[in-house]
CSV table of C-alpha atoms and ligand atoms in Angstrom, one decimal:
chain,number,residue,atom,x,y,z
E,1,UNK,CA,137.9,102.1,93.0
E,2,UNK,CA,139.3,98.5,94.1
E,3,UNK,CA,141.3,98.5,90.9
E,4,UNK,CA,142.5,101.8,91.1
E,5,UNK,CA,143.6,103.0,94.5
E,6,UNK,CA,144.1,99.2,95.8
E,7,UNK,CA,141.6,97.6,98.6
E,8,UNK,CA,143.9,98.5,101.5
E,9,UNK,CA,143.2,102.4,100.6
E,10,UNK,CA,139.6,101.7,101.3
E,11,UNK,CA,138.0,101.6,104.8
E,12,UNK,CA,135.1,101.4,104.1
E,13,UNK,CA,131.8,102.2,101.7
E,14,UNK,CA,128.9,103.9,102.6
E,15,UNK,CA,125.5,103.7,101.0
E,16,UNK,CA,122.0,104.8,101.2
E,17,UNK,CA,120.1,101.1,100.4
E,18,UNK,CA,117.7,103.2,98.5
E,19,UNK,CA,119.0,107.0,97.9
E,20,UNK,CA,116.6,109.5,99.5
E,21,UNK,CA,119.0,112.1,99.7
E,22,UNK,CA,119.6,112.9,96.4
E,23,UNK,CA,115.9,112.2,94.8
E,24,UNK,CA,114.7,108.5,95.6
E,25,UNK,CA,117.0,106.3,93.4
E,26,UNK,CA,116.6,102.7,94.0
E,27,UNK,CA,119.2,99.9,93.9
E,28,UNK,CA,119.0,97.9,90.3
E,29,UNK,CA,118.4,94.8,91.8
E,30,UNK,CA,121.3,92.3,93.3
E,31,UNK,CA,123.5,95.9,93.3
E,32,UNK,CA,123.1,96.1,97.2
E,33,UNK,CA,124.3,91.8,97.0
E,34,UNK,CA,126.7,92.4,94.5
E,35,UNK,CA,128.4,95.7,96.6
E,36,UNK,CA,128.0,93.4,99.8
E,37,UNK,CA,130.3,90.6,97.6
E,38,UNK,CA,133.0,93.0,96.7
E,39,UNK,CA,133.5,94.4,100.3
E,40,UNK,CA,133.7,90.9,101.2
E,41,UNK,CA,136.2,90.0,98.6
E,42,UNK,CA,138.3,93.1,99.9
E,43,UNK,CA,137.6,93.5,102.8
E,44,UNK,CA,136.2,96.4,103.2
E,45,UNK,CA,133.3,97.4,105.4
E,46,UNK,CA,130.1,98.0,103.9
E,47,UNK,CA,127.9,100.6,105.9
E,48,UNK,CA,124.0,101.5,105.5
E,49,UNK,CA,123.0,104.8,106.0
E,50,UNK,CA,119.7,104.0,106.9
E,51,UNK,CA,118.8,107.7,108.1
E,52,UNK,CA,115.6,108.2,105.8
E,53,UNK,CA,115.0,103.9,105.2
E,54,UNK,CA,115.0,102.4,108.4
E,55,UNK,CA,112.5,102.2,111.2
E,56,UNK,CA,109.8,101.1,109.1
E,57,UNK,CA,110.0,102.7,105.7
E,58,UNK,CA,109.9,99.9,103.6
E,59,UNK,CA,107.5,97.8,105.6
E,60,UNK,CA,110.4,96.5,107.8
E,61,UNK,CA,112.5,97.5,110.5
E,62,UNK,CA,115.5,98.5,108.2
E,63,UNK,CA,116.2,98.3,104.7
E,64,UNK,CA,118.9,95.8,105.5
E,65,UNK,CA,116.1,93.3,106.0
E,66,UNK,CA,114.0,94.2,103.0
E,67,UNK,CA,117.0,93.6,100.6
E,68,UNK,CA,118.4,90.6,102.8
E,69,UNK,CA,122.0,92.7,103.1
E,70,UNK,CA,124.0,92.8,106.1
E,71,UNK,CA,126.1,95.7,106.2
E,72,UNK,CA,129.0,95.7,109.0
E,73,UNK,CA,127.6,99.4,110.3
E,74,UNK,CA,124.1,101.1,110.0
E,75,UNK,CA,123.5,104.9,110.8
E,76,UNK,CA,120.0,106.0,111.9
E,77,UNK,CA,118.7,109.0,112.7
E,78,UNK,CA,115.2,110.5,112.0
E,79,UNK,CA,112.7,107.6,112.9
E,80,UNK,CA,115.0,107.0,115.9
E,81,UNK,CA,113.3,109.5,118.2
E,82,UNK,CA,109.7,110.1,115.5
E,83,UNK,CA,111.9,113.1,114.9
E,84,UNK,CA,110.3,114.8,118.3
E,85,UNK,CA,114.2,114.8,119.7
E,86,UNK,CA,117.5,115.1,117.7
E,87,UNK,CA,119.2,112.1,118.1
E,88,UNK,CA,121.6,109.4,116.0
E,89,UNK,CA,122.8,106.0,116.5
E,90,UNK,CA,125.2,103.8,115.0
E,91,UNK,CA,124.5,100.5,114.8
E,92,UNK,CA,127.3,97.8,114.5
E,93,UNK,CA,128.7,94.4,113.9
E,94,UNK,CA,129.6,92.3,116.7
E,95,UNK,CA,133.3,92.3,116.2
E,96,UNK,CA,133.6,95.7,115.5
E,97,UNK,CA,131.8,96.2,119.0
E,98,UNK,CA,134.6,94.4,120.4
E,99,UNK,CA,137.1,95.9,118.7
E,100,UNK,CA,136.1,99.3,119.9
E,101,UNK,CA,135.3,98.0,123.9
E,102,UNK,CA,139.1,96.2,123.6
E,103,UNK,CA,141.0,99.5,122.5
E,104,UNK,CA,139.3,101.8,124.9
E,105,UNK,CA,138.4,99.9,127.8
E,106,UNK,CA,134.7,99.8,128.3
E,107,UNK,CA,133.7,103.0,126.6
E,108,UNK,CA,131.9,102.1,123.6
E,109,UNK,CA,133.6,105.1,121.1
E,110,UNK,CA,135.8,107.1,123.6
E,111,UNK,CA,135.5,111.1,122.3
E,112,UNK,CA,134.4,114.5,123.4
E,113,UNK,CA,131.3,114.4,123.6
E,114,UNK,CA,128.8,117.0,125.0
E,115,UNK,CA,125.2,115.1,124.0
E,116,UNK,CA,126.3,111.8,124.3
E,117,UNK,CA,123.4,109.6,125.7
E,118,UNK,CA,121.5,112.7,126.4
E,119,UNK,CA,119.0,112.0,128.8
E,120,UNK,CA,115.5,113.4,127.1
E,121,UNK,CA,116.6,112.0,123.6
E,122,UNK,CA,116.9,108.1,124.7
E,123,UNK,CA,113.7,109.1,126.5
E,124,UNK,CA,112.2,110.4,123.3
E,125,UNK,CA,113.7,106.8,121.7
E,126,UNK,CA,112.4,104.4,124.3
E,127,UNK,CA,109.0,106.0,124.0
E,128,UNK,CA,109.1,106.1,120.2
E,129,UNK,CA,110.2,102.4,120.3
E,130,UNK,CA,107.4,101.5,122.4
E,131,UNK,CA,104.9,102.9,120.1
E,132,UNK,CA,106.6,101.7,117.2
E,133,UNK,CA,105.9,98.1,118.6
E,134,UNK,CA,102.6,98.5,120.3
E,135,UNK,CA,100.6,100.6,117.0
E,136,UNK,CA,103.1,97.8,114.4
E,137,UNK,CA,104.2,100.7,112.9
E,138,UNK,CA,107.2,98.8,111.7
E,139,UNK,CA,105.0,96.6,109.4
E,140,UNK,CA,102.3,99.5,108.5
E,141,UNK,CA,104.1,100.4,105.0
E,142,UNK,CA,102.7,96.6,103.8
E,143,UNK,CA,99.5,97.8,104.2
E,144,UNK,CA,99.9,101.5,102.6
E,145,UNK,CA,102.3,100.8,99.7
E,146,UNK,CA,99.9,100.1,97.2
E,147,UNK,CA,97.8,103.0,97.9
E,148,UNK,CA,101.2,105.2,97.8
E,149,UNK,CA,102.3,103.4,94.7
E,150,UNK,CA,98.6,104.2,92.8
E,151,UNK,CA,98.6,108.0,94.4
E,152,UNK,CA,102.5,108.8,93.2
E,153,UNK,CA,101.7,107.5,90.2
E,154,UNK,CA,98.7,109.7,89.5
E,155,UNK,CA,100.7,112.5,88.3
E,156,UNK,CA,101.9,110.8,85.2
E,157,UNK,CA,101.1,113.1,82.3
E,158,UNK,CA,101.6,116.4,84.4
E,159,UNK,CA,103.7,119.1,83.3
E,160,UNK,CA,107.3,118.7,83.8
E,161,UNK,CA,107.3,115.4,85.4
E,162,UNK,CA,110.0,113.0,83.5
E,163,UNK,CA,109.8,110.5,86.1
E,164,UNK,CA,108.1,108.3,89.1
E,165,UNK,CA,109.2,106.3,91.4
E,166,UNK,CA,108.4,104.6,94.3
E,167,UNK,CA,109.4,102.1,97.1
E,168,UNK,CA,107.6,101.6,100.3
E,169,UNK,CA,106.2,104.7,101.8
E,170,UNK,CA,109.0,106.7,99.7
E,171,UNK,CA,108.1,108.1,96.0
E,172,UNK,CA,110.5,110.8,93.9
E,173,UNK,CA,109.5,112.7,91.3
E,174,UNK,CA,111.8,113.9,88.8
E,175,UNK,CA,111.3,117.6,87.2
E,176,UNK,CA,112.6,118.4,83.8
E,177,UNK,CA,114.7,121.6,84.4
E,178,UNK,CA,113.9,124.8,83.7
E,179,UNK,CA,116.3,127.3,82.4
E,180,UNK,CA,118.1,127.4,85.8
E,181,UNK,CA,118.3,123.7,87.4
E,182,UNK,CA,116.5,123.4,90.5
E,183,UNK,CA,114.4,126.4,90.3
E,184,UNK,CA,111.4,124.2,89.3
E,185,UNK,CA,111.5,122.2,92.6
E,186,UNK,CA,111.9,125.6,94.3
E,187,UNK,CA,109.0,126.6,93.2
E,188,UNK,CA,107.2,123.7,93.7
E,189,UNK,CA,108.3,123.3,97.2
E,190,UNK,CA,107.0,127.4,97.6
E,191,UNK,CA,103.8,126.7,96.0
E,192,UNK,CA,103.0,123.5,98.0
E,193,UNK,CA,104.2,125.3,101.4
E,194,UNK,CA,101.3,128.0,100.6
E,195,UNK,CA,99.0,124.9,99.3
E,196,UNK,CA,99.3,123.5,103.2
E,197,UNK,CA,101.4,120.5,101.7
E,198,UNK,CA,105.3,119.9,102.2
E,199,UNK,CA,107.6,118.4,100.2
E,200,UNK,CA,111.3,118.3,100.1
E,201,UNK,CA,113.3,118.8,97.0
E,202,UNK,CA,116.8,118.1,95.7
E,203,UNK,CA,117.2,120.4,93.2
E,204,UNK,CA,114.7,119.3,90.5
E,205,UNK,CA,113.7,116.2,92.3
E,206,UNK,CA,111.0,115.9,94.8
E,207,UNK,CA,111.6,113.5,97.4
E,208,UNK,CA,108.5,111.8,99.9
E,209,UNK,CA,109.1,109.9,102.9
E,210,UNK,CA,105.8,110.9,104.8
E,211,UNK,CA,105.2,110.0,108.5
E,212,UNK,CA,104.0,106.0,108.7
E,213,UNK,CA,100.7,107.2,110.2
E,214,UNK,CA,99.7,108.9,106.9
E,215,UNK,CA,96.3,108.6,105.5
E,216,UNK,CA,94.6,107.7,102.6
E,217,UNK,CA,92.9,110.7,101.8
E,218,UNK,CA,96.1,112.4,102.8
E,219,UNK,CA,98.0,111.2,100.5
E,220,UNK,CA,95.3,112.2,98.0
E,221,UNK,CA,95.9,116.0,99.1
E,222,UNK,CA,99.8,115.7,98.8
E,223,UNK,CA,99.4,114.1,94.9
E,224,UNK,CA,96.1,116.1,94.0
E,225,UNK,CA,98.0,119.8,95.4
E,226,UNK,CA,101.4,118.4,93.8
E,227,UNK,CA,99.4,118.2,90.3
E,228,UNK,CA,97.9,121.7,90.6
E,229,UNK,CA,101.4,123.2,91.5
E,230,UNK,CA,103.1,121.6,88.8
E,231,UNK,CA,100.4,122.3,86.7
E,232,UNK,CA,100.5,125.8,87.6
E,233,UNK,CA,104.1,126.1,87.2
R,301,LIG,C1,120.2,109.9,104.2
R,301,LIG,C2,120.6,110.8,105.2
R,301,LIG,N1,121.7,110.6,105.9
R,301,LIG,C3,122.2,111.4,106.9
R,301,LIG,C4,121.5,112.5,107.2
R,301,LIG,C5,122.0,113.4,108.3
R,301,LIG,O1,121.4,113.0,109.4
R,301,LIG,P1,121.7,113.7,110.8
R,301,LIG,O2,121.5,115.2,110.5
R,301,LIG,O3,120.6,113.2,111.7
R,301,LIG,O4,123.0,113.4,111.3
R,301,LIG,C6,120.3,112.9,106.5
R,301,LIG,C7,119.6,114.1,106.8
R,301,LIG,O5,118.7,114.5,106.2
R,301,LIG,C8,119.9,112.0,105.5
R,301,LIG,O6,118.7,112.2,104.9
């Protein structure tokens, strides 16, 4: 994009560390370094949208940290508040900071907002931070990834699944499509639902970031009823 539209047409670039949106998709390794070099190079910001990947996901605070990038800005969401709340927060370099404090004169991003700040939500944040620190829910994933790993991994050899992969405490699964795309992982999200198990699903791809607290034998229950849907299927 550098070499076509020129750097000064490009602001910034703005990444998932390790796609969760889409399916899980995760960085080839050095990409995240390598992007990082070329923003550098051009001058061009490099933003993390850490909405599904930080606050613990990977075994550490933010993805940032587990792949030793600094991006200029991070966007978080979800883990923010444990969900309970909506609520989102940018996260950004010290300059930029500045930058934004010198143009508007003490108001961090001056716009309309109607939510701004809101009350219950930071309440919902400070209380989820606290808890975050005092049950080391930050660091948890160290101790559950290998269990994750060998339960995801289970469904090799089940019908229709292509591919595994994990990272953390996330795992996709990739579907091979059926006549329509994305009506298998409709299905399979349906089936599950009824089976007492959740997923979420991008089209044919099934994507699990489960709550830090999870279980052992709960994870068991999500890979075991994914097995029989697909099975079923
Ligand atoms: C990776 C990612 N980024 C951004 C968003 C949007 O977040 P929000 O709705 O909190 O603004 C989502 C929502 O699922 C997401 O998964």
């Amino acid at each position: 994009m550098v070499e076509k539209r020129g750097a000064d047409a490009i602001a910034a670039v703005i990444v998932e560390p390790v796609y969760g949106a889409t399916g899980v998709l995760i960085p080839p390794l050095g990409y995240l370094q390598r992007l990082r070099g070329i923003c550098d190079r051009h001058g061009i910001l490099l933003i993390f949208d850490e909405v599904i990947t930080g606050f613990g996901r990977l075994g550490v605070p933010f993805a940032a940290e587990y792949f030793s990038v600094q991006p200029d800005l991070i966007t978080a969401a979800k883990g923010l508040t444990n969900g309970s709340i909506p609520m989102g927060a940018v996260f950004v370099r010290q300059g930029i900071y500045d930058t934004f404090m010198a143009a508007t004169g003490g108001i961090e991003f001056f716009h309309g907002y109607t939510h701004s700040g809101h009350p219950v939500a930071c309440a919902a944040g400070l209380a989820t931070l606290e808890i975050y620190e005092s049950e080391g829910l930050m660091n948890r994933v160290q101790t559950l990834a290998d269990t994750w790993e060998a339960a995801a991994h289970s469904l090799h050899g089940t019908k229709a699944v292509i591919d595994i992969c994990n990272l953390g405490l996330l795992a996709g699964i990739e579907l091979e499509s059926a006549e329509k795309p994305g009506q298998r992982g409709f299905e399979a999200f349906l089936r599950c639902f009824e089976k007492g198990v959740f997923v979420r699903t991008a089209r044919d791809n099934i994507a699990l970031s489960p709550p830090l607290v999870i279980q052992p034998g709960q994870m068991n229950q999500l890979f075991i009823t994914l097995a029989e849907v697909l099975n079923g299927l």
